[in-house]
Coordinates of C-alpha atoms and ligand atoms in Angstrom, one line a residue:
X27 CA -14.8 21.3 12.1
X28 CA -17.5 19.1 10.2
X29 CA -19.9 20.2 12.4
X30 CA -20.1 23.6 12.8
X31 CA -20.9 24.8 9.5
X32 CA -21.5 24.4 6.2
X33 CA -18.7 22.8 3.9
X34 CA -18.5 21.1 0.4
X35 CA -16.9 18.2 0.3
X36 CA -13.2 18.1 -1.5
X37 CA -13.7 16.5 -4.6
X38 CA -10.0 15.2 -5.3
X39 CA -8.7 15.2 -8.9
X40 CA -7.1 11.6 -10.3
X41 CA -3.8 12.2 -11.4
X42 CA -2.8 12.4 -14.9
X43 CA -1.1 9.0 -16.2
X44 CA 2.2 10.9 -17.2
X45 CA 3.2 12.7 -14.5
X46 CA 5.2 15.3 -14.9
X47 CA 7.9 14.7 -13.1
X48 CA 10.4 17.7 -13.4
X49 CA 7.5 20.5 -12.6
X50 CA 6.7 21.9 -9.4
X51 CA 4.2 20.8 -7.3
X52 CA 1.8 22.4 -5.0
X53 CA 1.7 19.1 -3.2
X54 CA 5.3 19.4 -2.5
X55 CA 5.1 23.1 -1.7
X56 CA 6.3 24.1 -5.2
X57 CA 9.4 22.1 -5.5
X58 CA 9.3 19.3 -8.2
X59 CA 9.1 15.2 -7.7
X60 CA 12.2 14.8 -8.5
X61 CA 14.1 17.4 -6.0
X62 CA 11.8 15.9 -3.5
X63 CA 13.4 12.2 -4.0
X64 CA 16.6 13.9 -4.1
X65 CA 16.4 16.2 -0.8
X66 CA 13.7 14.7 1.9
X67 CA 12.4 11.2 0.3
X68 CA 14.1 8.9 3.3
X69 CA 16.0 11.4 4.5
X70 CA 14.1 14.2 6.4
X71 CA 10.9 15.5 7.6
X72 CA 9.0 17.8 5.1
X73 CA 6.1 20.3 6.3
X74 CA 3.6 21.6 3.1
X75 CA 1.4 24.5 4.0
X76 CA -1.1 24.5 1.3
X77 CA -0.1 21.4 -0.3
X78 CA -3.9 20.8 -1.4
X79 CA -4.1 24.2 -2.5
X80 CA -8.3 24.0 -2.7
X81 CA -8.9 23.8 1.0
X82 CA -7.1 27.2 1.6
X83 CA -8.8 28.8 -1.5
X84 CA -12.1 27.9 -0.7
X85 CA -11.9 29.7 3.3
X86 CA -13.1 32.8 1.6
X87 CA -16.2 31.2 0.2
X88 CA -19.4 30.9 1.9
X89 CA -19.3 26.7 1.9
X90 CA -15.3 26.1 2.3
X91 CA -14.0 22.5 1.8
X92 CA -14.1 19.6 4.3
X93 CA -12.7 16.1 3.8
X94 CA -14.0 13.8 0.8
X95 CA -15.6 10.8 3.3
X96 CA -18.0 12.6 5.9
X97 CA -17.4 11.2 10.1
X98 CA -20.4 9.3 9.1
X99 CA -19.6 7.8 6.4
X100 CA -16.5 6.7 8.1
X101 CA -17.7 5.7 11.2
X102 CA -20.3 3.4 8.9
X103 CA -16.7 2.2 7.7
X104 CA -15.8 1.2 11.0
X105 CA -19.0 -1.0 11.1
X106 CA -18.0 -2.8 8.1
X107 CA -15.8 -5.9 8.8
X108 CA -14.2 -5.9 5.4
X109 CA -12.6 -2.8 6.5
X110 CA -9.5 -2.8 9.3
X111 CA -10.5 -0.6 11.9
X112 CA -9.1 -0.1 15.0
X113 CA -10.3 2.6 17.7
X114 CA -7.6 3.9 20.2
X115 CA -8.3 5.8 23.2
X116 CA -5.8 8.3 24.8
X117 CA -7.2 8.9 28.7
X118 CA -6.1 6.0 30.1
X119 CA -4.7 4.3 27.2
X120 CA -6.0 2.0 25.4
X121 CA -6.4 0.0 21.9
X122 CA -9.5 -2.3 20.2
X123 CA -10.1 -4.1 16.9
X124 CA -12.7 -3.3 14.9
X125 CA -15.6 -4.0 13.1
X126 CA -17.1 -1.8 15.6
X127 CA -21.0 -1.7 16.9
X128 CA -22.7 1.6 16.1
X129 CA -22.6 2.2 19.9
X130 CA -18.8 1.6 20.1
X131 CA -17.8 4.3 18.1
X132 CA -17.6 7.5 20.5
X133 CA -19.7 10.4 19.1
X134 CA -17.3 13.3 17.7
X135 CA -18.3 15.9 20.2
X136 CA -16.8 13.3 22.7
X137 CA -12.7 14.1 23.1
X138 CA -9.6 11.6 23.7
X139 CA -10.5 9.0 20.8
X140 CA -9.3 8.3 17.5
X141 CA -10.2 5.7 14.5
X142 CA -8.2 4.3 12.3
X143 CA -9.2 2.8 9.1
X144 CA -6.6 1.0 7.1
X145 CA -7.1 0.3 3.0
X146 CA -9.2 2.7 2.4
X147 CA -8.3 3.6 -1.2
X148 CA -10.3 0.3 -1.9
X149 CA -13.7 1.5 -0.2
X150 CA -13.8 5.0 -1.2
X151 CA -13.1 6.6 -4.7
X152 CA -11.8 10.2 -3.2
X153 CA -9.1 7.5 -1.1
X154 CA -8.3 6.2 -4.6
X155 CA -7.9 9.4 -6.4
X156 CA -5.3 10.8 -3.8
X157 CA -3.2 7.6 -3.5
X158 CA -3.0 8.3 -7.6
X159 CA -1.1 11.6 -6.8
X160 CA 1.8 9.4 -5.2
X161 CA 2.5 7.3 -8.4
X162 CA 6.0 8.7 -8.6
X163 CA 7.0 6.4 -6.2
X164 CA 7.1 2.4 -6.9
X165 CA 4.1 0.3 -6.7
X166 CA 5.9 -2.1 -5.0
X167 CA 6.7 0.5 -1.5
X168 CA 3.3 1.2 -1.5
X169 CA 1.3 -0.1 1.4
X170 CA -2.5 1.9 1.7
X171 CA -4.2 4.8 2.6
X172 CA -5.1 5.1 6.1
X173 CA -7.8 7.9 7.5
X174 CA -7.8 8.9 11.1
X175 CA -10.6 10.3 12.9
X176 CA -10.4 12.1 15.9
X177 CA -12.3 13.6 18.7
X178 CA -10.7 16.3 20.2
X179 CA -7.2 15.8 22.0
X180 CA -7.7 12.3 19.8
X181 CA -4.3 10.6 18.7
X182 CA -2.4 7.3 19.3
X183 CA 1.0 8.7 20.9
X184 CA 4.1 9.2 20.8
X185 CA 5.6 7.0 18.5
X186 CA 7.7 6.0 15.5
X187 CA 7.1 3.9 12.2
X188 CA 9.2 2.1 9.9
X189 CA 7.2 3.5 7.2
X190 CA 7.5 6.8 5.0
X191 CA 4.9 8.5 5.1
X192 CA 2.3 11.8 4.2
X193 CA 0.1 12.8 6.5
X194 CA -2.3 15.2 5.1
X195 CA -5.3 17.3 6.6
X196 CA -8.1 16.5 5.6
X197 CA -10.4 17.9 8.6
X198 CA -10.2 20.0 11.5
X199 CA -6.8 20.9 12.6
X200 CA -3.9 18.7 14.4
X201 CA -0.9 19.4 16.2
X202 CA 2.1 17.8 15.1
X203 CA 5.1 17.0 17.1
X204 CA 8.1 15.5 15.8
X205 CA 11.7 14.4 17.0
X206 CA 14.5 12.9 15.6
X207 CA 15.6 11.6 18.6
X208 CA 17.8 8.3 18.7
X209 CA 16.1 7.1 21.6
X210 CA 13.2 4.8 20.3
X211 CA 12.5 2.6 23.2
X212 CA 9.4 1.9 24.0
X213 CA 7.3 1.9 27.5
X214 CA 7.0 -1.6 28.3
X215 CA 3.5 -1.3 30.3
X216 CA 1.0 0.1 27.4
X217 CA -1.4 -1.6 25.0
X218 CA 0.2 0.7 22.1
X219 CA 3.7 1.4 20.8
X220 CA 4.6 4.4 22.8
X221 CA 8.1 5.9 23.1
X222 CA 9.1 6.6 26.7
X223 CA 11.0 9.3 26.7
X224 CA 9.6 11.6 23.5
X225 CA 11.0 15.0 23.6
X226 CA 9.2 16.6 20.6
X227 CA 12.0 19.2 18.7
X228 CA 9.5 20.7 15.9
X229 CA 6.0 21.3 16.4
X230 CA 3.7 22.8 14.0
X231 CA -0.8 23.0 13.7
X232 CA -1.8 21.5 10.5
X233 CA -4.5 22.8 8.9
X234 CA -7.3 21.4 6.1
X235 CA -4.9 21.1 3.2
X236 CA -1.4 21.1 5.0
X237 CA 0.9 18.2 4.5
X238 CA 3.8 16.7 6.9
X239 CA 6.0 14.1 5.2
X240 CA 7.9 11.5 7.8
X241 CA 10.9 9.2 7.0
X242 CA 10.8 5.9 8.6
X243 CA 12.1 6.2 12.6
X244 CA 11.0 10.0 13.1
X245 CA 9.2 9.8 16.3
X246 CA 6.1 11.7 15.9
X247 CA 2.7 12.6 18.0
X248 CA -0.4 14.0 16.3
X249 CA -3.3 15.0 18.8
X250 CA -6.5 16.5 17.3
X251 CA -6.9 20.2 17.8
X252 CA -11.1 20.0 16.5
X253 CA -13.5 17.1 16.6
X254 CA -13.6 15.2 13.3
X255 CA -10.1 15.9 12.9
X256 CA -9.1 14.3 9.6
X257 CA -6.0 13.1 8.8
X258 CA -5.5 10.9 6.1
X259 CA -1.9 9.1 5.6
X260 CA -0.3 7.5 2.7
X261 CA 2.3 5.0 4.0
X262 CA 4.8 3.1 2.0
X263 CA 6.5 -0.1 3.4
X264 CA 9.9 -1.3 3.3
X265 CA 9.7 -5.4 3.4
X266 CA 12.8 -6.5 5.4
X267 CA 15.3 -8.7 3.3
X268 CA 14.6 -11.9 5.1
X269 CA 10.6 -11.6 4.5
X270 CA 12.0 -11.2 0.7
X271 CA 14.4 -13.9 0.5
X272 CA 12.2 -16.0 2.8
X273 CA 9.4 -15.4 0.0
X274 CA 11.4 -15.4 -2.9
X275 CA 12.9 -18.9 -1.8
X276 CA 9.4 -20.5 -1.3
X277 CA 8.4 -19.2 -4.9
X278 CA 12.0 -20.4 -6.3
X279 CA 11.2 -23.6 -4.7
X280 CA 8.0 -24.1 -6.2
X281 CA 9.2 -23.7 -9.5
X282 CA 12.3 -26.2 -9.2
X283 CA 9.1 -28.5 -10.7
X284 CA 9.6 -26.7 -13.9
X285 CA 13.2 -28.2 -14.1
X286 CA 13.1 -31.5 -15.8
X287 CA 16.4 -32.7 -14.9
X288 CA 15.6 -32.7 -11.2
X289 CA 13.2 -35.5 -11.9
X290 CA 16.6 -37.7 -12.6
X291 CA 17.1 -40.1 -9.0
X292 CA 20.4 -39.9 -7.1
X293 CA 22.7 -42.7 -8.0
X294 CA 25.7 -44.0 -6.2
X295 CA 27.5 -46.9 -7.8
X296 CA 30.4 -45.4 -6.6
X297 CA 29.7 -45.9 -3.0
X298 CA 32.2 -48.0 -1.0
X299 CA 31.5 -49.9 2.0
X300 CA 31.3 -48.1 5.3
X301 CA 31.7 -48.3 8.7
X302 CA 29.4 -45.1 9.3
X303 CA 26.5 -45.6 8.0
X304 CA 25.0 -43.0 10.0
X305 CA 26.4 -40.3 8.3
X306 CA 24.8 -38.3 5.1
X307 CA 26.9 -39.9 2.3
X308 CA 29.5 -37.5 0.8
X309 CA 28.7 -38.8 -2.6
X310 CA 25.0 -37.1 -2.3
X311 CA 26.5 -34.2 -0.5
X312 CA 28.5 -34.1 -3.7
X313 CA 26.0 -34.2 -6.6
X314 CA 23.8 -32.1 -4.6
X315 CA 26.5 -29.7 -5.0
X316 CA 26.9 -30.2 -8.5
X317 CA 23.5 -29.7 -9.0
X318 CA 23.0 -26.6 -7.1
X319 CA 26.0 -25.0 -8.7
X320 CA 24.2 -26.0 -12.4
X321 CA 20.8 -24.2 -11.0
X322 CA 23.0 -20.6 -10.3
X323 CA 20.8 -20.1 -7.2
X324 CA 22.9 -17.4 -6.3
X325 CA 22.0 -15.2 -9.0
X326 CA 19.2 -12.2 -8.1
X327 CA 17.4 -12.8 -11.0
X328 CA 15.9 -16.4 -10.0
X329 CA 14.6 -14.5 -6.7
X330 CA 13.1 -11.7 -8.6
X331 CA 9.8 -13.3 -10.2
X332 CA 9.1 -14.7 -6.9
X333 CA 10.0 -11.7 -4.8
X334 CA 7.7 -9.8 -7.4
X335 CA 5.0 -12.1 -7.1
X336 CA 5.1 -11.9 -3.8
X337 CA 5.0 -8.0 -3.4
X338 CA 2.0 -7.9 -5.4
X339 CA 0.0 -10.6 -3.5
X340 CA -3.1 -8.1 -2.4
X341 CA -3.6 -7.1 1.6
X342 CA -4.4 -10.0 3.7
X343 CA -8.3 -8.7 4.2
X344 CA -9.1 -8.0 0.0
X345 CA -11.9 -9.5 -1.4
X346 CA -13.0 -9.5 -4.7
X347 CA -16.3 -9.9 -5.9
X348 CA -16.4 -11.0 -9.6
X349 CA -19.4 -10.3 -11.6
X350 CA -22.4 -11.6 -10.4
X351 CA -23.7 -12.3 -14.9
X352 CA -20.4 -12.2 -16.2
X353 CA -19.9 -11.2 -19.9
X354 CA -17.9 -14.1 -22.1
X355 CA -15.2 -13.6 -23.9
X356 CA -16.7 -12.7 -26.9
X357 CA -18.8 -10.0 -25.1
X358 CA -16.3 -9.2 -23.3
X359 CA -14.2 -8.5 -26.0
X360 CA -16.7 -6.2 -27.4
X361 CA -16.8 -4.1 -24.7
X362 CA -13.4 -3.8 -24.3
X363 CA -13.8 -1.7 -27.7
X364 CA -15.9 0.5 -26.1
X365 CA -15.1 0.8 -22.5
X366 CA -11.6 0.7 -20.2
X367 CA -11.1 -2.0 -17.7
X368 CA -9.2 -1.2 -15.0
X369 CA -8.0 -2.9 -11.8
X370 CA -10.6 -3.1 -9.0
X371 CA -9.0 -0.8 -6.0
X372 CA -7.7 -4.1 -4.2
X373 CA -6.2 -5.3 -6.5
X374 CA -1.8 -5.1 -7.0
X375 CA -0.2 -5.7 -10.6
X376 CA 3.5 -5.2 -10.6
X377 CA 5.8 -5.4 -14.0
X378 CA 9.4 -7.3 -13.6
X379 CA 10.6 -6.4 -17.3
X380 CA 8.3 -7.6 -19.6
X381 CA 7.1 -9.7 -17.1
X382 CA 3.8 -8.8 -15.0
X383 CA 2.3 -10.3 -12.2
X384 CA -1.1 -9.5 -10.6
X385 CA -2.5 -10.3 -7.3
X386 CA 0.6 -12.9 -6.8
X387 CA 0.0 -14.7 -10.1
X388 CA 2.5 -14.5 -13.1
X389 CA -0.2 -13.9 -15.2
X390 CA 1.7 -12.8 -18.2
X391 CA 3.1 -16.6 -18.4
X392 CA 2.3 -18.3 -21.2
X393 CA -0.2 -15.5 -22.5
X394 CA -1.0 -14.7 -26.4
X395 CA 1.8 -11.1 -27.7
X396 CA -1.7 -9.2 -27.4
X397 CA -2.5 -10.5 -23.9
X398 CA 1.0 -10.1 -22.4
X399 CA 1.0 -6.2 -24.0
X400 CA -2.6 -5.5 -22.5
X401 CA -1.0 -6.4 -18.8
X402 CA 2.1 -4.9 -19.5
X403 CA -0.1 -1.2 -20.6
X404 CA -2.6 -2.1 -17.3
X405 CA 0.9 -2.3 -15.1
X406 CA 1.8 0.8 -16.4
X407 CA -1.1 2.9 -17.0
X408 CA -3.6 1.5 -14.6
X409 CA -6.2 1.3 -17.1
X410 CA -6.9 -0.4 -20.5
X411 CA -9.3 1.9 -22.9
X412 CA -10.3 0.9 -26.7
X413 CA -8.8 -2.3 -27.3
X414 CA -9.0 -4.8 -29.9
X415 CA -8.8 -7.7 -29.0
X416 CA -9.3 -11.7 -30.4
X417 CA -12.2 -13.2 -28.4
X418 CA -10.0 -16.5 -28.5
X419 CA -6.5 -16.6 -26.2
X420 CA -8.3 -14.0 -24.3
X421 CA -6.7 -16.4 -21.5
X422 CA -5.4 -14.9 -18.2
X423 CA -7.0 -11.2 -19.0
X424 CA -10.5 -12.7 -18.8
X425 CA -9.9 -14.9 -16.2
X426 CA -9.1 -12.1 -14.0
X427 CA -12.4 -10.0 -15.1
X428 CA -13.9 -13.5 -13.8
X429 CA -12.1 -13.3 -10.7
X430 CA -13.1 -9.2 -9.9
X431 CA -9.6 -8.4 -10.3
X432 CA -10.1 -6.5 -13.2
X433 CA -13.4 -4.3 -13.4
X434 CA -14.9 -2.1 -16.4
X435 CA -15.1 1.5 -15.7
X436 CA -18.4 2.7 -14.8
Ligands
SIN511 C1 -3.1 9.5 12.9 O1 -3.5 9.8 11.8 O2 -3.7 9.8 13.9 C2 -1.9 8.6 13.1 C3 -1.0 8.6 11.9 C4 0.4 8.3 12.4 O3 0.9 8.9 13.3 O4 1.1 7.5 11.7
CO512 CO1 2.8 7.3 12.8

């Protein structure tokens, strides 16, 4: 509805550090975090009239609200190839990668088109701030925020995802159908993920402010009712257990270096003479054994640093961009007193225990008591205000305000 009169733009609020947990929520149309968890979280669909309460409250005055990131700011977005765009059309289908010319990107009066632009708490502030509402769920489900943009009739289908997720309205209104069907076969001859036989069971118009919440597998289709139909979803992954076993052996491999007695050569003075030499020798076979029972490599908690490292390894297109005159450490220290430092949007810190890991690394290994509590408070808080610190053993902390992982607070 961008277009057709005068709005303000819906300045979202960051959410508190503490959340409070056990209190009701607009966002989850007055019932608490915690009942939501209990009754919809993976379970079943939830609609939210109202769950941004503003946009409703400001239809009686003059300049109501309209989404944070204007249609063209975002279709600027889609020109920008650090940002994963892609542009689907609905009449016939069909699907392309972005970054996108200016002339690629229909214009909004222009119906049957929708954009897509993945990550985008890392490009926009107002992106940022709303994924900060979800923070009752585990960093390590979270995947992005992703804002569609839509002429009118604009979606990408009927189809399912193996994703939770909230799709809010942030624009213009869309039509929402959804099914719970069992059927979730696909049709075989389109560029998209389509379901071939959807029979929708709810449907419902979402407004500027309304909120539908999908379990993974709920077939769904969303078509744009106005052009510059907003909607912008948070989605939270589920890795499959052989991507996590898969990636926590690589990292457990990797760190069989650590294990001095692995240096130590297989030895076989027992060995006899044999007439098949062709065959593995069952004294290796043997030690091997012994050596892999010694190592307990059935036990969860060897996986778990690497299956944390690995969840918090950034998306596959993040860049960071250290500072171009970066302060040193004794600087740096300094205005650390001062100021909070807090992760750039990209990046992903993850606690195991005591432990914390940050865009993959372990970086509370080996760190200083003061260093390892500073990550340890950043994991938890998302931010690091007033701290004292010693300029010297300022070690994997400074490294990754070098790096851009870690950025002061303007
Ligand atoms: C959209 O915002 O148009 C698509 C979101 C989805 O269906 O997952
Ligand atoms: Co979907």
């Amino acid at each position: 509805m961008t277009s057709f009169y005068l709005s303000t733009p819906y300045q979202p609020p960051q959410a508190p550090t503490n959340l409070p947990l056990n209190q009701p929520w607009a966002l989850f149309g007055g019932i608490t975090p915690d009942q939501f968890m209990k009754r919809y979280w993976q379970k079943r669909p939830l609609l939210v009239r109202g769950a941004v309460p503003a946009f409703a409250l400001s239809e009686v005055s003059a300049t109501p609200l309209d989404s944070p990131i204007s249609a063209k700011e975002l279709a600027a977005f889609a020109q920008d190839d650090l940002v994963e765009t892609r542009l689907v059309k609905s009449k016939p289908w069909s699907f392309t990668s972005g970054p996108f010319s200016k002339k690629e990107i229909p214009s909004i009066e222009k119906p049957n088109w929708t954009l897509l632009l993945q990550g985008m708490e890392a490009h926009h502030p107002a992106a940022a701030k709303v994924l900060s509402w979800f923070r009752f769920i585990p960093d390590a489900r979270l995947d992005d925020l992703m804002i569609s943009i839509a002429g009118i009739g604009g979606g990408v289908g009927p189809h399912f995802d193996s994703y939770d997720v909230f799709l809010m309205q942030m624009s213009g209104r869309r039509q929402w159908k959804i099914s719970e069907q069992a059927d979730l076969s696909l049709n075989p001859n389109l560029p998209l993920k389509i379901l071939k036989n959807f029979k929708a069971e709810k449907e419902w118009v979402l407004e500027p402010g309304d909120m539908l919440y999908l379990p993974p597998h709920v077939a769904h289709d969303g078509i744009a009712l106005d052009a510059g139909c907003q909607t912008w979803s948070v989605g939270f992954r589920s890795p499959s257990f052989k991507e996590l076993l898969q990636e926590g052996l690589w990292r457990l491999a990797e760190s069989l270096e650590d294990i001095p007695g692995l240096e130590e050569k297989f030895a076989d003075p027992k060995q006899g003479a044999t007439q098949n030499a062709e065959q593995l020798p069952d004294e290796l076979i043997k030690q091997v054994g012994d050596k892999l029972k010694g190592l307990k490599l059935d036990k969860v908690d060897l996986f778990l640093p690497g299956i944390t490292a690995y969840l918090s390894e950034p998306k596959q297109q993040a860049f960071f961009d250290g500072p171009s005159t970066p302060l040193n450490p004794k600087l740096f220290t300094k205005k650390l007193e001062v100021s909070s430092l807090i992760p750039s949007p990209q990046t992903r810190i993850l606690s195991l225990g005591k432990q914390v890991f940050c865009n993959g690394e372990h970086v509370s290994k080996a760190q200083t008591p003061e260093i390892v509590k500073a990550w340890q408070v950043l994991a938890a808080k998302k931010v690091l205000s007033a701290l004292k610190l010693t300029p010297k053993g300022m070690g994997s902390l400074y490294e990754a305000y070098r790096a851009g992982w870690l950025i002061f607070r303007a």
